[in-house]
């Protein structure tokens, strides 16, 4: 019963979109597909099968890239109103067979018209981060075995790779960055206008570049430093730069 | 809108009059087309322990999944009909009903219902075929009645056998290990177990924590609570492979067809792990000490080795502590009386 109530409370913001459409035509239960693409250095990310260069002169192969996003929402043309698409979702690439672009289809009720862009929170929002996985069904997105424990809570994002630090053809240095905490939770606003009409919706793609998370704006994580090759629950400070760069590595494409 | 909020909040508060602790595990998922019933569970249990499913009626599920060993068999690899050795270590069944990602070491079954169909026709397991098995079950008046009671009209078929076995396996729940009791505040770790717990969960990487500076054993990245598995496929560095095609057992790769999955196997849950020796997908390690030594070494090179498998630098005391913690995952009530 409590779980049901929790679900209903989580859905309240969505129902809030239904009661006031300012006279605009509202699409009821429309399906809106959002694509999520991962890149490395501007190219589609291929797990394991591609070796990528790194600014330190080394190379690496990505084995895992994933992130939670909370409160994915459309921003209306005024930028004052949001229409929730998803409360929480996990986007994950961990297989060589994974397409660099994944899609999620959301059923929403939104007014037709022009929107300013998308917003979401990178990570698990504090209200959900305070809940245990056991509060949800076993196949819920917060039950993907990404829960550290009672104090450290959920892992918001992971980057795992094997790096070649010598010119020996061996990708034998593990890199493992597991990031997350309430203080790291970041709002992301992607401004790019698009129009939703009855019968057509734009092709929206949220793009994130993993390389930029590791190295951008003149800052590069030194993957040759053994103290910077792994970040887990308690040593988030090491990854703060990665996290901040990751949160700024998203962009929205509209086609 | 505000009215709805008020109603929800009142209901919420009404349901929160007692400060309930969160449940220990997320709820088991019961498939809509196979809800568990008392009759279904009883039938599944009967089938599980009955060698009728094998070609010569000598091998039952329980021949390899022995309850006293947390539903493993103590062998390196399973031994099936006529003593034929298999290729993989028998996986335990503790809390298997909670898993929702593919099963078997190589992930060849999507769920318990389909998993149960595999061993019957595998030559080195039950060595028979479903047509014969179903014929035997239909000829048995007791089973015919039990299937009727559990599933209604429609008779006996392999799908219903799989469903009954799945219903039984969803009852194999372990939640009373010392680890669980400590979490519930009913017990405390010994200093050695507490050290092992801190190593297992990487408490040492918290610079402000009580265990600051302790090495991290990196266990929980893959052996994630509450069931101590991430339900994914990993290469844990067991075999060296400069070329991924060199793995003698391709593991997940044989199912996915993806060469980058060669040498990857499903992360086993660690509940009751002290009862499930020997270890690894081929049972090559006889003891938990050997397992810990393996991970302490960082394992062997392959480019798809998990980045979380790396030399750990644990000393003898720390390695022993890790084993002590693993022993706290034993739930004697789970194996008693089955």
Coordinates of C-alpha atoms in Angstrom, one line a residue:
Chain A
X1 CA 0.0 0.0 0.0
X2 CA 2.8 2.3 0.9
X3 CA 4.6 1.6 -2.3
X4 CA 1.4 2.4 -4.2
X5 CA 1.1 5.7 -2.4
X6 CA 4.7 6.5 -3.0
X7 CA 4.2 5.9 -6.7
X8 CA 1.1 8.1 -6.7
X9 CA 3.1 10.8 -5.0
X10 CA 5.9 10.5 -7.5
X11 CA 3.3 10.8 -10.3
X12 CA 1.7 14.0 -8.9
X13 CA 3.9 16.4 -10.9
X14 CA 2.7 14.6 -14.0
X15 CA -0.9 15.0 -13.1
X16 CA -0.2 18.6 -12.4
X17 CA 0.4 19.1 -16.1
X18 CA -3.2 18.0 -16.9
X19 CA -5.2 20.6 -15.1
X20 CA -4.2 23.8 -16.7
X21 CA -3.2 24.0 -20.3
X22 CA -3.7 27.8 -20.7
X23 CA -6.1 27.3 -23.5
X24 CA -3.7 25.4 -25.7
X25 CA -4.6 22.2 -27.3
X26 CA -3.3 19.3 -25.2
X27 CA -2.2 16.1 -26.6
X28 CA -3.5 13.4 -24.3
X29 CA -1.3 10.3 -23.7
X30 CA 0.9 11.2 -26.6
X31 CA 4.0 9.1 -27.1
X32 CA 7.2 11.1 -27.2
X33 CA 10.5 9.4 -28.0
X34 CA 13.8 10.8 -26.7
X35 CA 17.0 9.4 -28.0
X36 CA 20.2 9.2 -25.9
X37 CA 23.5 9.1 -27.6
X38 CA 26.9 8.6 -26.1
X39 CA 29.9 9.8 -27.9
X40 CA 33.7 9.8 -27.4
X41 CA 35.5 12.8 -29.0
X42 CA 32.5 13.6 -31.1
X43 CA 32.1 10.1 -32.5
X44 CA 29.4 7.6 -31.5
X45 CA 30.7 5.6 -28.5
X46 CA 31.4 1.9 -29.1
X47 CA 31.9 -0.1 -26.0
X48 CA 35.0 -2.3 -26.0
X49 CA 35.4 -2.6 -29.8
X50 CA 37.0 0.9 -30.3
X51 CA 40.3 2.1 -28.9
X52 CA 40.1 5.8 -28.1
X53 CA 43.0 8.2 -27.8
X54 CA 43.4 10.2 -24.6
X55 CA 45.1 13.6 -24.2
X56 CA 47.9 12.1 -22.1
X57 CA 49.0 10.2 -25.2
X58 CA 47.5 6.9 -23.9
X59 CA 44.5 5.0 -25.2
X60 CA 41.6 3.3 -23.7
X61 CA 38.7 1.1 -24.3
X62 CA 35.4 1.9 -22.6
X63 CA 33.6 -1.1 -21.0
X64 CA 30.8 0.7 -19.2
X65 CA 29.2 4.1 -19.3
X66 CA 25.9 4.8 -17.6
X67 CA 24.1 7.6 -15.8
X68 CA 20.9 8.2 -14.0
X69 CA 18.8 11.1 -14.9
X70 CA 15.9 12.5 -12.8
X71 CA 12.9 14.6 -13.6
X72 CA 13.4 14.7 -17.4
X73 CA 11.0 17.4 -18.5
X74 CA 10.1 19.7 -21.4
X75 CA 10.4 23.4 -20.8
X76 CA 7.7 25.4 -22.4
X77 CA 8.3 28.4 -24.5
X78 CA 8.3 30.8 -21.6
X79 CA 10.8 28.7 -19.8
X80 CA 8.6 28.9 -16.7
X81 CA 6.7 25.7 -17.0
X82 CA 7.9 22.1 -17.1
X83 CA 6.2 19.0 -18.3
X84 CA 7.6 15.9 -16.7
X85 CA 8.5 13.0 -19.0
X86 CA 10.2 10.7 -16.6
X87 CA 10.8 10.6 -12.8
X88 CA 14.0 8.6 -13.0
X89 CA 15.8 6.6 -15.7
X90 CA 19.1 4.8 -16.1
X91 CA 20.9 5.0 -19.5
X92 CA 23.6 2.4 -19.8
X93 CA 26.1 1.2 -22.4
X94 CA 28.0 -1.9 -21.4
X95 CA 28.2 -4.2 -24.4
X96 CA 29.9 -4.1 -27.7
X97 CA 26.5 -4.8 -29.3
X98 CA 24.9 -1.8 -27.7
X99 CA 23.9 0.9 -30.2
X100 CA 25.5 4.2 -29.3
X101 CA 21.9 5.6 -29.5
X102 CA 19.3 4.3 -27.2
X103 CA 15.7 5.4 -27.2
X104 CA 13.0 5.8 -24.5
X105 CA 9.4 6.4 -25.3
X106 CA 7.4 8.4 -22.8
X107 CA 3.6 8.7 -22.6
X108 CA 2.7 12.2 -21.8
X109 CA 0.0 14.8 -22.0
X110 CA 1.4 18.1 -23.2
X111 CA 0.1 21.1 -24.9
X112 CA 1.0 21.5 -28.6
X113 CA 3.3 24.4 -29.2
X114 CA 6.9 25.5 -29.1
X115 CA 9.1 24.4 -26.3
X116 CA 12.4 26.0 -25.2
X117 CA 14.3 22.8 -24.4
X118 CA 14.7 20.0 -21.9
X119 CA 15.8 19.8 -18.3
X120 CA 16.8 17.0 -16.1
X121 CA 18.9 16.3 -13.0
X122 CA 22.0 14.3 -13.5
X123 CA 21.9 11.6 -10.9
X124 CA 19.3 10.4 -8.5
X125 CA 17.4 13.3 -7.1
X126 CA 17.6 13.6 -3.3
X127 CA 14.1 12.5 -2.6
X128 CA 14.7 9.2 -4.4
X129 CA 18.3 9.0 -3.2
X130 CA 16.8 8.8 0.3
X131 CA 14.8 5.7 -0.6
X132 CA 16.1 2.2 -0.5
X133 CA 16.0 -0.1 -3.6
X134 CA 13.9 -2.5 -1.6
X135 CA 11.1 0.0 -1.6
X136 CA 10.6 -0.7 -5.3
X137 CA 9.8 -3.7 -7.5
X138 CA 12.8 -5.9 -8.2
X139 CA 12.9 -4.7 -11.8
X140 CA 12.5 -1.0 -11.1
X141 CA 15.2 1.2 -12.5
X142 CA 16.6 1.8 -8.9
X143 CA 17.0 -1.9 -8.5
X144 CA 19.8 -2.3 -11.1
X145 CA 22.3 -3.0 -8.4
X146 CA 23.7 0.5 -8.3
X147 CA 23.1 1.1 -4.6
X148 CA 26.3 1.5 -2.5
X149 CA 24.8 1.3 1.0
X150 CA 22.9 3.1 3.7
X151 CA 25.2 6.1 3.8
X152 CA 26.7 6.4 0.4
X153 CA 23.4 5.6 -1.4
X154 CA 23.1 5.3 -5.2
X155 CA 25.8 5.4 -7.8
X156 CA 24.7 8.2 -10.1
X157 CA 27.1 7.5 -13.0
X158 CA 29.8 5.1 -13.9
X159 CA 32.7 5.2 -16.4
X160 CA 34.7 2.1 -16.6
X161 CA 37.6 1.5 -19.1
X162 CA 40.8 -0.4 -19.6
X163 CA 43.7 1.8 -20.6
X164 CA 46.9 1.1 -22.4
X165 CA 49.6 3.2 -20.7
X166 CA 52.5 1.6 -22.4
X167 CA 52.9 1.0 -26.1
X168 CA 52.5 -2.7 -25.6
X169 CA 49.1 -3.4 -27.1
X170 CA 47.7 -4.4 -23.7
X171 CA 44.8 -2.6 -22.2
X172 CA 45.7 -3.6 -18.7
X173 CA 45.1 -0.6 -16.5
X174 CA 41.6 -0.6 -15.1
X175 CA 39.9 2.8 -14.7
X176 CA 36.7 2.8 -12.6
X177 CA 34.9 6.0 -11.8
X178 CA 31.7 5.5 -9.8
X179 CA 30.2 8.8 -8.8
X180 CA 27.3 9.9 -6.7
X181 CA 26.1 11.8 -3.7
X182 CA 23.4 14.4 -2.9
X183 CA 26.0 17.1 -3.1
X184 CA 27.0 16.0 -6.6
X185 CA 23.4 16.1 -8.0
X186 CA 23.3 18.6 -10.8
X187 CA 20.5 20.2 -12.8
X188 CA 21.1 20.2 -16.6
X189 CA 19.3 22.6 -18.9
X190 CA 19.5 22.0 -22.6
X191 CA 18.1 25.0 -24.5
X192 CA 17.1 24.2 -28.1
X193 CA 13.6 25.1 -29.2
X194 CA 11.3 22.6 -30.9
X195 CA 7.6 22.4 -31.7
X196 CA 5.2 19.7 -30.8
X197 CA 2.1 19.5 -33.0
X198 CA -0.8 17.1 -33.2
X199 CA 0.5 14.3 -35.3
X200 CA 4.2 15.1 -35.2
X201 CA 6.8 15.5 -32.7
X202 CA 10.5 16.4 -33.2
X203 CA 13.3 13.9 -33.0
X204 CA 15.1 14.9 -29.8
X205 CA 18.5 13.4 -29.0
X206 CA 20.3 14.0 -25.7
X207 CA 24.0 13.6 -26.5
X208 CA 26.8 13.3 -24.0
X209 CA 30.5 13.0 -24.7
X210 CA 32.5 10.8 -22.4
X211 CA 35.8 12.2 -23.5
X212 CA 34.7 15.6 -22.4
X213 CA 33.9 14.3 -19.0
X214 CA 37.4 13.0 -18.6
X215 CA 39.1 15.9 -20.3
X216 CA 37.8 19.3 -21.4
X217 CA 38.3 23.0 -20.9
X218 CA 42.0 22.5 -20.3
X219 CA 41.4 20.1 -17.5
X220 CA 42.4 16.4 -17.9
X221 CA 42.1 13.6 -15.4
X222 CA 45.5 12.1 -15.2
X223 CA 44.8 8.4 -15.8
X224 CA 48.4 7.5 -15.3
X225 CA 48.2 8.5 -11.7
X226 CA 47.3 5.3 -9.7
X227 CA 45.5 7.5 -7.1
X228 CA 43.2 8.7 -9.9
X229 CA 42.3 5.4 -11.5
X230 CA 39.4 4.4 -9.3
X231 CA 36.7 6.4 -7.5
X232 CA 34.1 4.7 -5.4
X233 CA 31.8 5.6 -2.6
X234 CA 34.0 7.5 -0.2
X235 CA 36.6 9.3 -2.3
X236 CA 34.2 11.3 -4.4
X237 CA 36.6 14.3 -4.3
X238 CA 38.9 12.6 -6.8
X239 CA 36.1 12.5 -9.3
X240 CA 34.6 15.9 -8.7
X241 CA 36.2 17.3 -11.8
X242 CA 34.9 14.4 -13.9
X243 CA 31.5 14.9 -12.5
X244 CA 31.4 18.6 -13.2
X245 CA 32.7 18.1 -16.7
X246 CA 30.2 15.3 -17.3
X247 CA 27.3 17.5 -16.2
X248 CA 28.4 20.1 -18.8
X249 CA 29.0 17.5 -21.5
X250 CA 25.3 17.2 -22.5
X251 CA 23.7 18.8 -25.5
X252 CA 20.4 18.5 -27.2
X253 CA 20.0 17.8 -30.9
X254 CA 16.6 18.5 -32.6
X255 CA 15.8 17.0 -36.0
Chain B
X1 CA -5.3 19.6 -7.7
X2 CA -4.7 20.7 -4.2
X3 CA -7.5 18.5 -3.1
X4 CA -5.9 15.5 -4.6
X5 CA -2.6 16.4 -2.9
X6 CA -4.4 16.5 0.4
X7 CA -6.1 13.2 -0.1
X8 CA -2.8 11.6 -1.0
X9 CA -1.0 13.1 1.9
X10 CA -3.6 12.0 4.3
X11 CA -3.5 8.5 3.0
X12 CA 0.3 8.5 3.1
X13 CA 0.3 9.7 6.7
X14 CA -2.3 7.2 7.6
X15 CA -0.1 4.4 6.3
X16 CA 2.9 5.8 8.1
X17 CA 1.7 5.6 11.6
X18 CA 4.5 3.2 12.5
X19 CA 8.1 3.9 11.5
X20 CA 8.5 0.8 9.4
X21 CA 12.0 -0.1 8.4
X22 CA 12.3 -0.6 4.6
X23 CA 11.8 -4.2 3.5
X24 CA 15.1 -6.1 3.3
X25 CA 14.6 -7.0 -0.4
X26 CA 12.6 -5.7 -3.3
X27 CA 9.5 -7.7 -3.8
X28 CA 9.9 -10.9 -5.9
X29 CA 8.4 -10.5 -9.3
X30 CA 5.7 -13.0 -9.9
X31 CA 5.0 -13.4 -13.7
X32 CA 1.4 -12.5 -14.6
X33 CA 1.1 -15.8 -16.5
X34 CA 2.5 -17.9 -13.6
X35 CA 1.3 -16.6 -10.3
X36 CA 2.5 -18.7 -7.4
X37 CA -0.1 -20.9 -5.7
X38 CA 0.2 -23.4 -2.9
X39 CA -0.6 -26.2 -5.3
X40 CA 1.9 -24.9 -7.9
X41 CA 4.6 -24.6 -5.3
X42 CA 3.9 -28.1 -4.0
X43 CA 4.0 -29.6 -7.5
X44 CA 7.2 -27.7 -8.2
X45 CA 8.8 -29.1 -5.1
X46 CA 7.7 -32.6 -5.9
X47 CA 9.1 -32.3 -9.4
X48 CA 12.4 -30.8 -8.1
X49 CA 13.2 -33.8 -6.0
X50 CA 11.8 -36.5 -8.4
X51 CA 14.2 -38.2 -10.9
X52 CA 11.3 -38.7 -13.2
X53 CA 12.5 -35.8 -15.3
X54 CA 15.7 -37.6 -16.4
X55 CA 16.0 -40.2 -19.1
X56 CA 16.6 -43.1 -16.8
X57 CA 14.9 -41.7 -13.7
X58 CA 18.2 -41.4 -11.8
X59 CA 18.8 -37.7 -11.8
X60 CA 16.6 -35.1 -10.3
X61 CA 17.1 -31.3 -10.0
X62 CA 18.1 -31.9 -6.4
X63 CA 20.9 -34.3 -7.5
X64 CA 22.9 -31.3 -8.4
X65 CA 21.0 -28.6 -6.4
X66 CA 21.3 -30.2 -3.0
X67 CA 19.6 -28.2 -0.3
X68 CA 22.2 -28.8 2.4
X69 CA 24.8 -27.2 0.1
X70 CA 22.6 -24.2 -0.6
X71 CA 21.4 -26.0 -3.7
X72 CA 24.8 -26.8 -5.2
X73 CA 26.6 -30.2 -5.3
X74 CA 30.1 -29.8 -4.0
X75 CA 31.6 -30.8 -7.3
X76 CA 33.8 -28.8 -9.6
X77 CA 31.4 -29.4 -12.5
X78 CA 28.0 -31.0 -12.4
X79 CA 27.8 -34.7 -13.1
X80 CA 24.7 -35.9 -14.9
X81 CA 23.2 -38.9 -16.4
X82 CA 25.4 -42.0 -16.4
X83 CA 28.2 -40.0 -14.7
X84 CA 28.6 -37.7 -17.6
X85 CA 30.5 -34.6 -16.5
X86 CA 29.2 -31.2 -17.4
X87 CA 31.3 -28.1 -18.2
X88 CA 30.2 -25.8 -15.5
X89 CA 29.9 -25.6 -11.7
X90 CA 26.4 -26.0 -10.4
X91 CA 25.1 -22.5 -9.5
X92 CA 23.3 -22.1 -6.2
X93 CA 19.7 -21.2 -6.0
X94 CA 19.6 -18.9 -2.9
X95 CA 17.1 -16.0 -3.5
X96 CA 17.0 -16.8 -7.2
X97 CA 13.4 -15.7 -7.4
X98 CA 14.6 -12.1 -6.9
X99 CA 16.7 -12.1 -10.1
X100 CA 15.3 -10.5 -13.2
X101 CA 18.3 -10.7 -15.5
X102 CA 19.3 -13.7 -17.6
X103 CA 20.2 -16.9 -15.7
X104 CA 22.9 -19.6 -15.9
X105 CA 26.6 -18.8 -16.0
X106 CA 26.2 -17.7 -19.6
X107 CA 22.8 -16.1 -19.4
X108 CA 21.1 -18.5 -21.8
X109 CA 17.7 -18.4 -20.0
X110 CA 15.7 -15.2 -19.5
X111 CA 13.8 -16.3 -16.5
X112 CA 13.1 -19.2 -14.1
X113 CA 10.3 -20.6 -16.3
X114 CA 12.6 -21.1 -19.3
X115 CA 15.6 -22.0 -17.2
X116 CA 13.8 -25.1 -15.9
X117 CA 13.4 -26.4 -19.4
X118 CA 17.1 -26.7 -20.2
X119 CA 18.5 -29.6 -18.1
X120 CA 16.0 -32.2 -19.3
X121 CA 17.4 -32.4 -22.8
X122 CA 21.0 -31.7 -22.0
X123 CA 23.0 -34.9 -22.5
X124 CA 25.3 -34.3 -19.5
X125 CA 22.4 -33.3 -17.2
X126 CA 19.2 -35.2 -17.4
X127 CA 19.9 -36.6 -20.8
X128 CA 16.4 -37.1 -22.1
X129 CA 13.7 -35.3 -24.0
X130 CA 10.6 -33.5 -23.1
X131 CA 8.3 -35.8 -25.1
X132 CA 9.3 -38.8 -23.0
X133 CA 9.2 -36.8 -19.7
X134 CA 5.7 -35.5 -20.4
X135 CA 4.5 -38.9 -21.4
X136 CA 5.7 -40.3 -18.1
X137 CA 4.1 -37.5 -16.1
X138 CA 0.8 -37.9 -18.0
X139 CA 0.8 -41.6 -17.2
X140 CA 1.2 -41.0 -13.5
X141 CA -2.3 -40.4 -12.0
X142 CA -0.9 -38.5 -9.1
X143 CA 1.0 -36.0 -11.2
X144 CA -2.0 -35.7 -13.6
X145 CA -4.2 -34.7 -10.6
X146 CA -1.5 -32.4 -9.2
X147 CA -1.1 -30.5 -12.6
X148 CA -4.9 -30.2 -12.7
X149 CA -5.0 -28.8 -9.2
X150 CA -2.2 -26.4 -9.9
X151 CA -3.0 -25.2 -13.4
X152 CA -6.5 -26.3 -14.1
X153 CA -7.6 -28.0 -17.3
X154 CA -5.2 -28.4 -20.1
X155 CA -3.1 -31.3 -18.9
X156 CA 0.6 -31.7 -18.5
X157 CA 3.2 -30.1 -20.7
X158 CA 6.8 -28.9 -20.5
X159 CA 5.7 -25.3 -20.0
X160 CA 3.7 -26.2 -16.9
X161 CA 6.6 -28.3 -15.6
X162 CA 8.8 -25.2 -16.0
X163 CA 6.2 -23.0 -14.3
X164 CA 5.8 -25.3 -11.3
X165 CA 9.6 -25.6 -10.8
X166 CA 9.8 -21.8 -11.1
X167 CA 7.1 -21.4 -8.4
X168 CA 9.0 -23.7 -6.1
X169 CA 12.3 -21.9 -6.7
X170 CA 10.8 -18.6 -5.8
X171 CA 10.3 -19.9 -2.3
X172 CA 14.0 -20.4 -1.8
X173 CA 14.5 -17.3 0.2
X174 CA 17.4 -16.7 2.6
X175 CA 17.3 -13.6 4.9
X176 CA 18.6 -14.8 8.2
X177 CA 22.4 -14.9 7.8
X178 CA 24.5 -13.1 10.4
X179 CA 25.0 -10.4 7.8
X180 CA 21.2 -9.9 7.9
X181 CA 21.0 -10.1 11.6
X182 CA 23.7 -7.4 12.0
X183 CA 21.8 -5.2 9.6
X184 CA 18.7 -5.7 11.7
X185 CA 20.6 -4.9 14.9
X186 CA 20.1 -8.4 16.2
X187 CA 23.8 -9.3 16.2
X188 CA 27.3 -7.7 16.0
X189 CA 30.3 -8.7 14.0
X190 CA 33.5 -9.9 15.6
X191 CA 36.4 -7.5 15.0
X192 CA 37.6 -9.8 12.3
X193 CA 34.2 -9.9 10.5
X194 CA 33.9 -6.1 10.9
X195 CA 37.3 -5.7 9.2
X196 CA 36.2 -8.0 6.4
X197 CA 32.9 -6.1 6.0
X198 CA 34.9 -2.9 5.7
X199 CA 37.2 -4.4 3.1
X200 CA 34.3 -5.9 1.1
X201 CA 32.5 -2.6 0.9
X202 CA 35.6 -0.4 0.3
X203 CA 35.2 1.7 3.5
X204 CA 38.9 2.5 3.3
X205 CA 38.4 5.0 0.5
X206 CA 36.5 7.4 2.7
X207 CA 39.2 9.7 3.9
X208 CA 37.0 10.9 6.8
X209 CA 35.7 7.5 7.8
X210 CA 36.7 5.1 10.6
X211 CA 38.5 2.8 8.1
X212 CA 40.4 5.5 6.2
X213 CA 43.5 4.1 4.6
X214 CA 42.4 0.5 4.6
X215 CA 42.8 -1.2 1.3
X216 CA 39.7 -1.7 -0.8
X217 CA 38.8 -5.2 -1.8
X218 CA 36.5 -4.0 -4.6
X219 CA 34.0 -6.9 -4.0
X220 CA 30.7 -5.1 -3.9
X221 CA 31.0 -3.6 -7.4
X222 CA 29.9 -6.9 -8.8
X223 CA 28.8 -8.7 -5.6
X224 CA 26.3 -6.1 -4.8
X225 CA 23.9 -6.4 -1.9
X226 CA 21.3 -7.5 -1.0
X227 CA 21.8 -10.6 -3.1
X228 CA 25.5 -10.0 -3.6
X229 CA 25.4 -10.0 -7.4
X230 CA 25.0 -7.4 -10.0
X231 CA 23.3 -10.0 -12.2
X232 CA 25.7 -9.0 -15.0
X233 CA 28.5 -10.8 -16.9
X234 CA 32.1 -10.1 -16.0
X235 CA 35.5 -11.4 -16.8
X236 CA 37.1 -11.7 -13.4
X237 CA 40.6 -12.4 -14.6
X238 CA 40.6 -16.2 -14.2
X239 CA 42.4 -16.9 -17.5
X240 CA 45.0 -15.0 -19.4
X241 CA 43.9 -14.2 -23.0
X242 CA 45.9 -11.9 -25.2
X243 CA 43.4 -12.8 -27.8
X244 CA 39.8 -12.9 -26.6
X245 CA 39.2 -15.9 -28.9
X246 CA 41.6 -17.9 -26.8
X247 CA 39.2 -18.5 -24.0
X248 CA 38.5 -22.2 -23.8
X249 CA 35.0 -21.5 -22.4
X250 CA 33.6 -18.5 -24.2
X251 CA 30.9 -18.1 -21.5
X252 CA 28.5 -15.3 -22.2
X253 CA 30.0 -14.9 -25.7
X254 CA 28.7 -18.3 -26.8
X255 CA 25.2 -17.0 -26.2
X256 CA 25.5 -13.4 -27.3
X257 CA 27.7 -14.1 -30.3
X258 CA 29.7 -11.1 -29.2
X259 CA 33.5 -11.9 -29.1
X260 CA 33.9 -9.2 -26.4
X261 CA 31.8 -11.3 -24.1
X262 CA 34.2 -14.3 -24.4
X263 CA 35.4 -15.2 -20.9
X264 CA 32.6 -13.4 -19.2
X265 CA 30.3 -15.2 -16.8
X266 CA 27.3 -14.2 -14.7
X267 CA 28.3 -12.8 -11.3
X268 CA 27.1 -15.4 -8.8
X269 CA 25.3 -14.3 -5.7
X270 CA 27.3 -14.8 -2.5
X271 CA 24.6 -15.6 0.0
X272 CA 25.5 -18.9 1.6
X273 CA 28.8 -18.9 -0.4
X274 CA 30.6 -20.8 2.4
X275 CA 28.3 -23.8 1.6
X276 CA 28.8 -23.7 -2.2
X277 CA 32.4 -24.7 -2.7
X278 CA 34.1 -25.2 -5.1
X279 CA 34.1 -21.9 -6.8
X280 CA 34.1 -20.2 -10.1
X281 CA 32.2 -21.2 -13.2
X282 CA 34.3 -24.3 -13.6
X283 CA 34.9 -25.0 -9.9
X284 CA 38.6 -24.6 -10.1
X285 CA 39.0 -23.1 -6.6
X286 CA 38.4 -25.3 -3.7
X287 CA 38.2 -22.7 -0.9
X288 CA 37.2 -19.2 -0.2
X289 CA 40.9 -18.5 0.7
X290 CA 41.8 -19.4 -2.9
X291 CA 39.2 -17.1 -4.2
X292 CA 40.4 -14.2 -2.1
X293 CA 44.0 -14.9 -3.1
X294 CA 42.9 -14.8 -6.7
X295 CA 41.3 -11.4 -6.4
X296 CA 44.2 -10.1 -4.3
X297 CA 46.5 -10.9 -7.2
X298 CA 44.4 -8.9 -9.7
X299 CA 43.9 -11.9 -11.9
X300 CA 45.1 -12.5 -15.4
X301 CA 45.1 -10.2 -18.4
X302 CA 42.5 -10.0 -21.0
X303 CA 41.3 -6.7 -22.5
X304 CA 37.8 -7.4 -21.2
X305 CA 38.8 -8.1 -17.6
X306 CA 36.7 -6.0 -15.3
X307 CA 38.4 -2.8 -14.4
X308 CA 37.4 -3.5 -10.9
X309 CA 39.6 -6.6 -10.8
X310 CA 43.0 -5.2 -9.9
X311 CA 45.8 -6.1 -7.4
X312 CA 44.5 -5.3 -4.0
X313 CA 47.5 -5.5 -1.7
X314 CA 45.6 -7.2 1.1
X315 CA 47.9 -8.7 3.8
X316 CA 47.2 -12.1 5.4
X317 CA 45.1 -10.6 8.3
X318 CA 43.0 -8.8 5.8
X319 CA 42.5 -11.8 3.6
X320 CA 41.4 -13.9 6.5
X321 CA 39.0 -11.1 7.6
X322 CA 37.5 -11.1 4.2
X323 CA 36.8 -14.8 4.4
X324 CA 35.4 -14.3 7.9
X325 CA 32.9 -11.8 6.5
X326 CA 32.0 -14.1 3.7
X327 CA 31.1 -16.7 6.3
X328 CA 28.6 -14.3 7.8
X329 CA 26.6 -14.7 4.7
X330 CA 25.7 -18.3 5.7
X331 CA 22.0 -18.8 6.6
X332 CA 21.7 -22.1 8.4
X333 CA 18.0 -21.8 8.6
X334 CA 17.9 -21.7 4.8
X335 CA 19.4 -25.1 4.4
X336 CA 18.0 -26.8 7.5
X337 CA 15.0 -29.1 7.1
X338 CA 14.6 -28.9 3.4

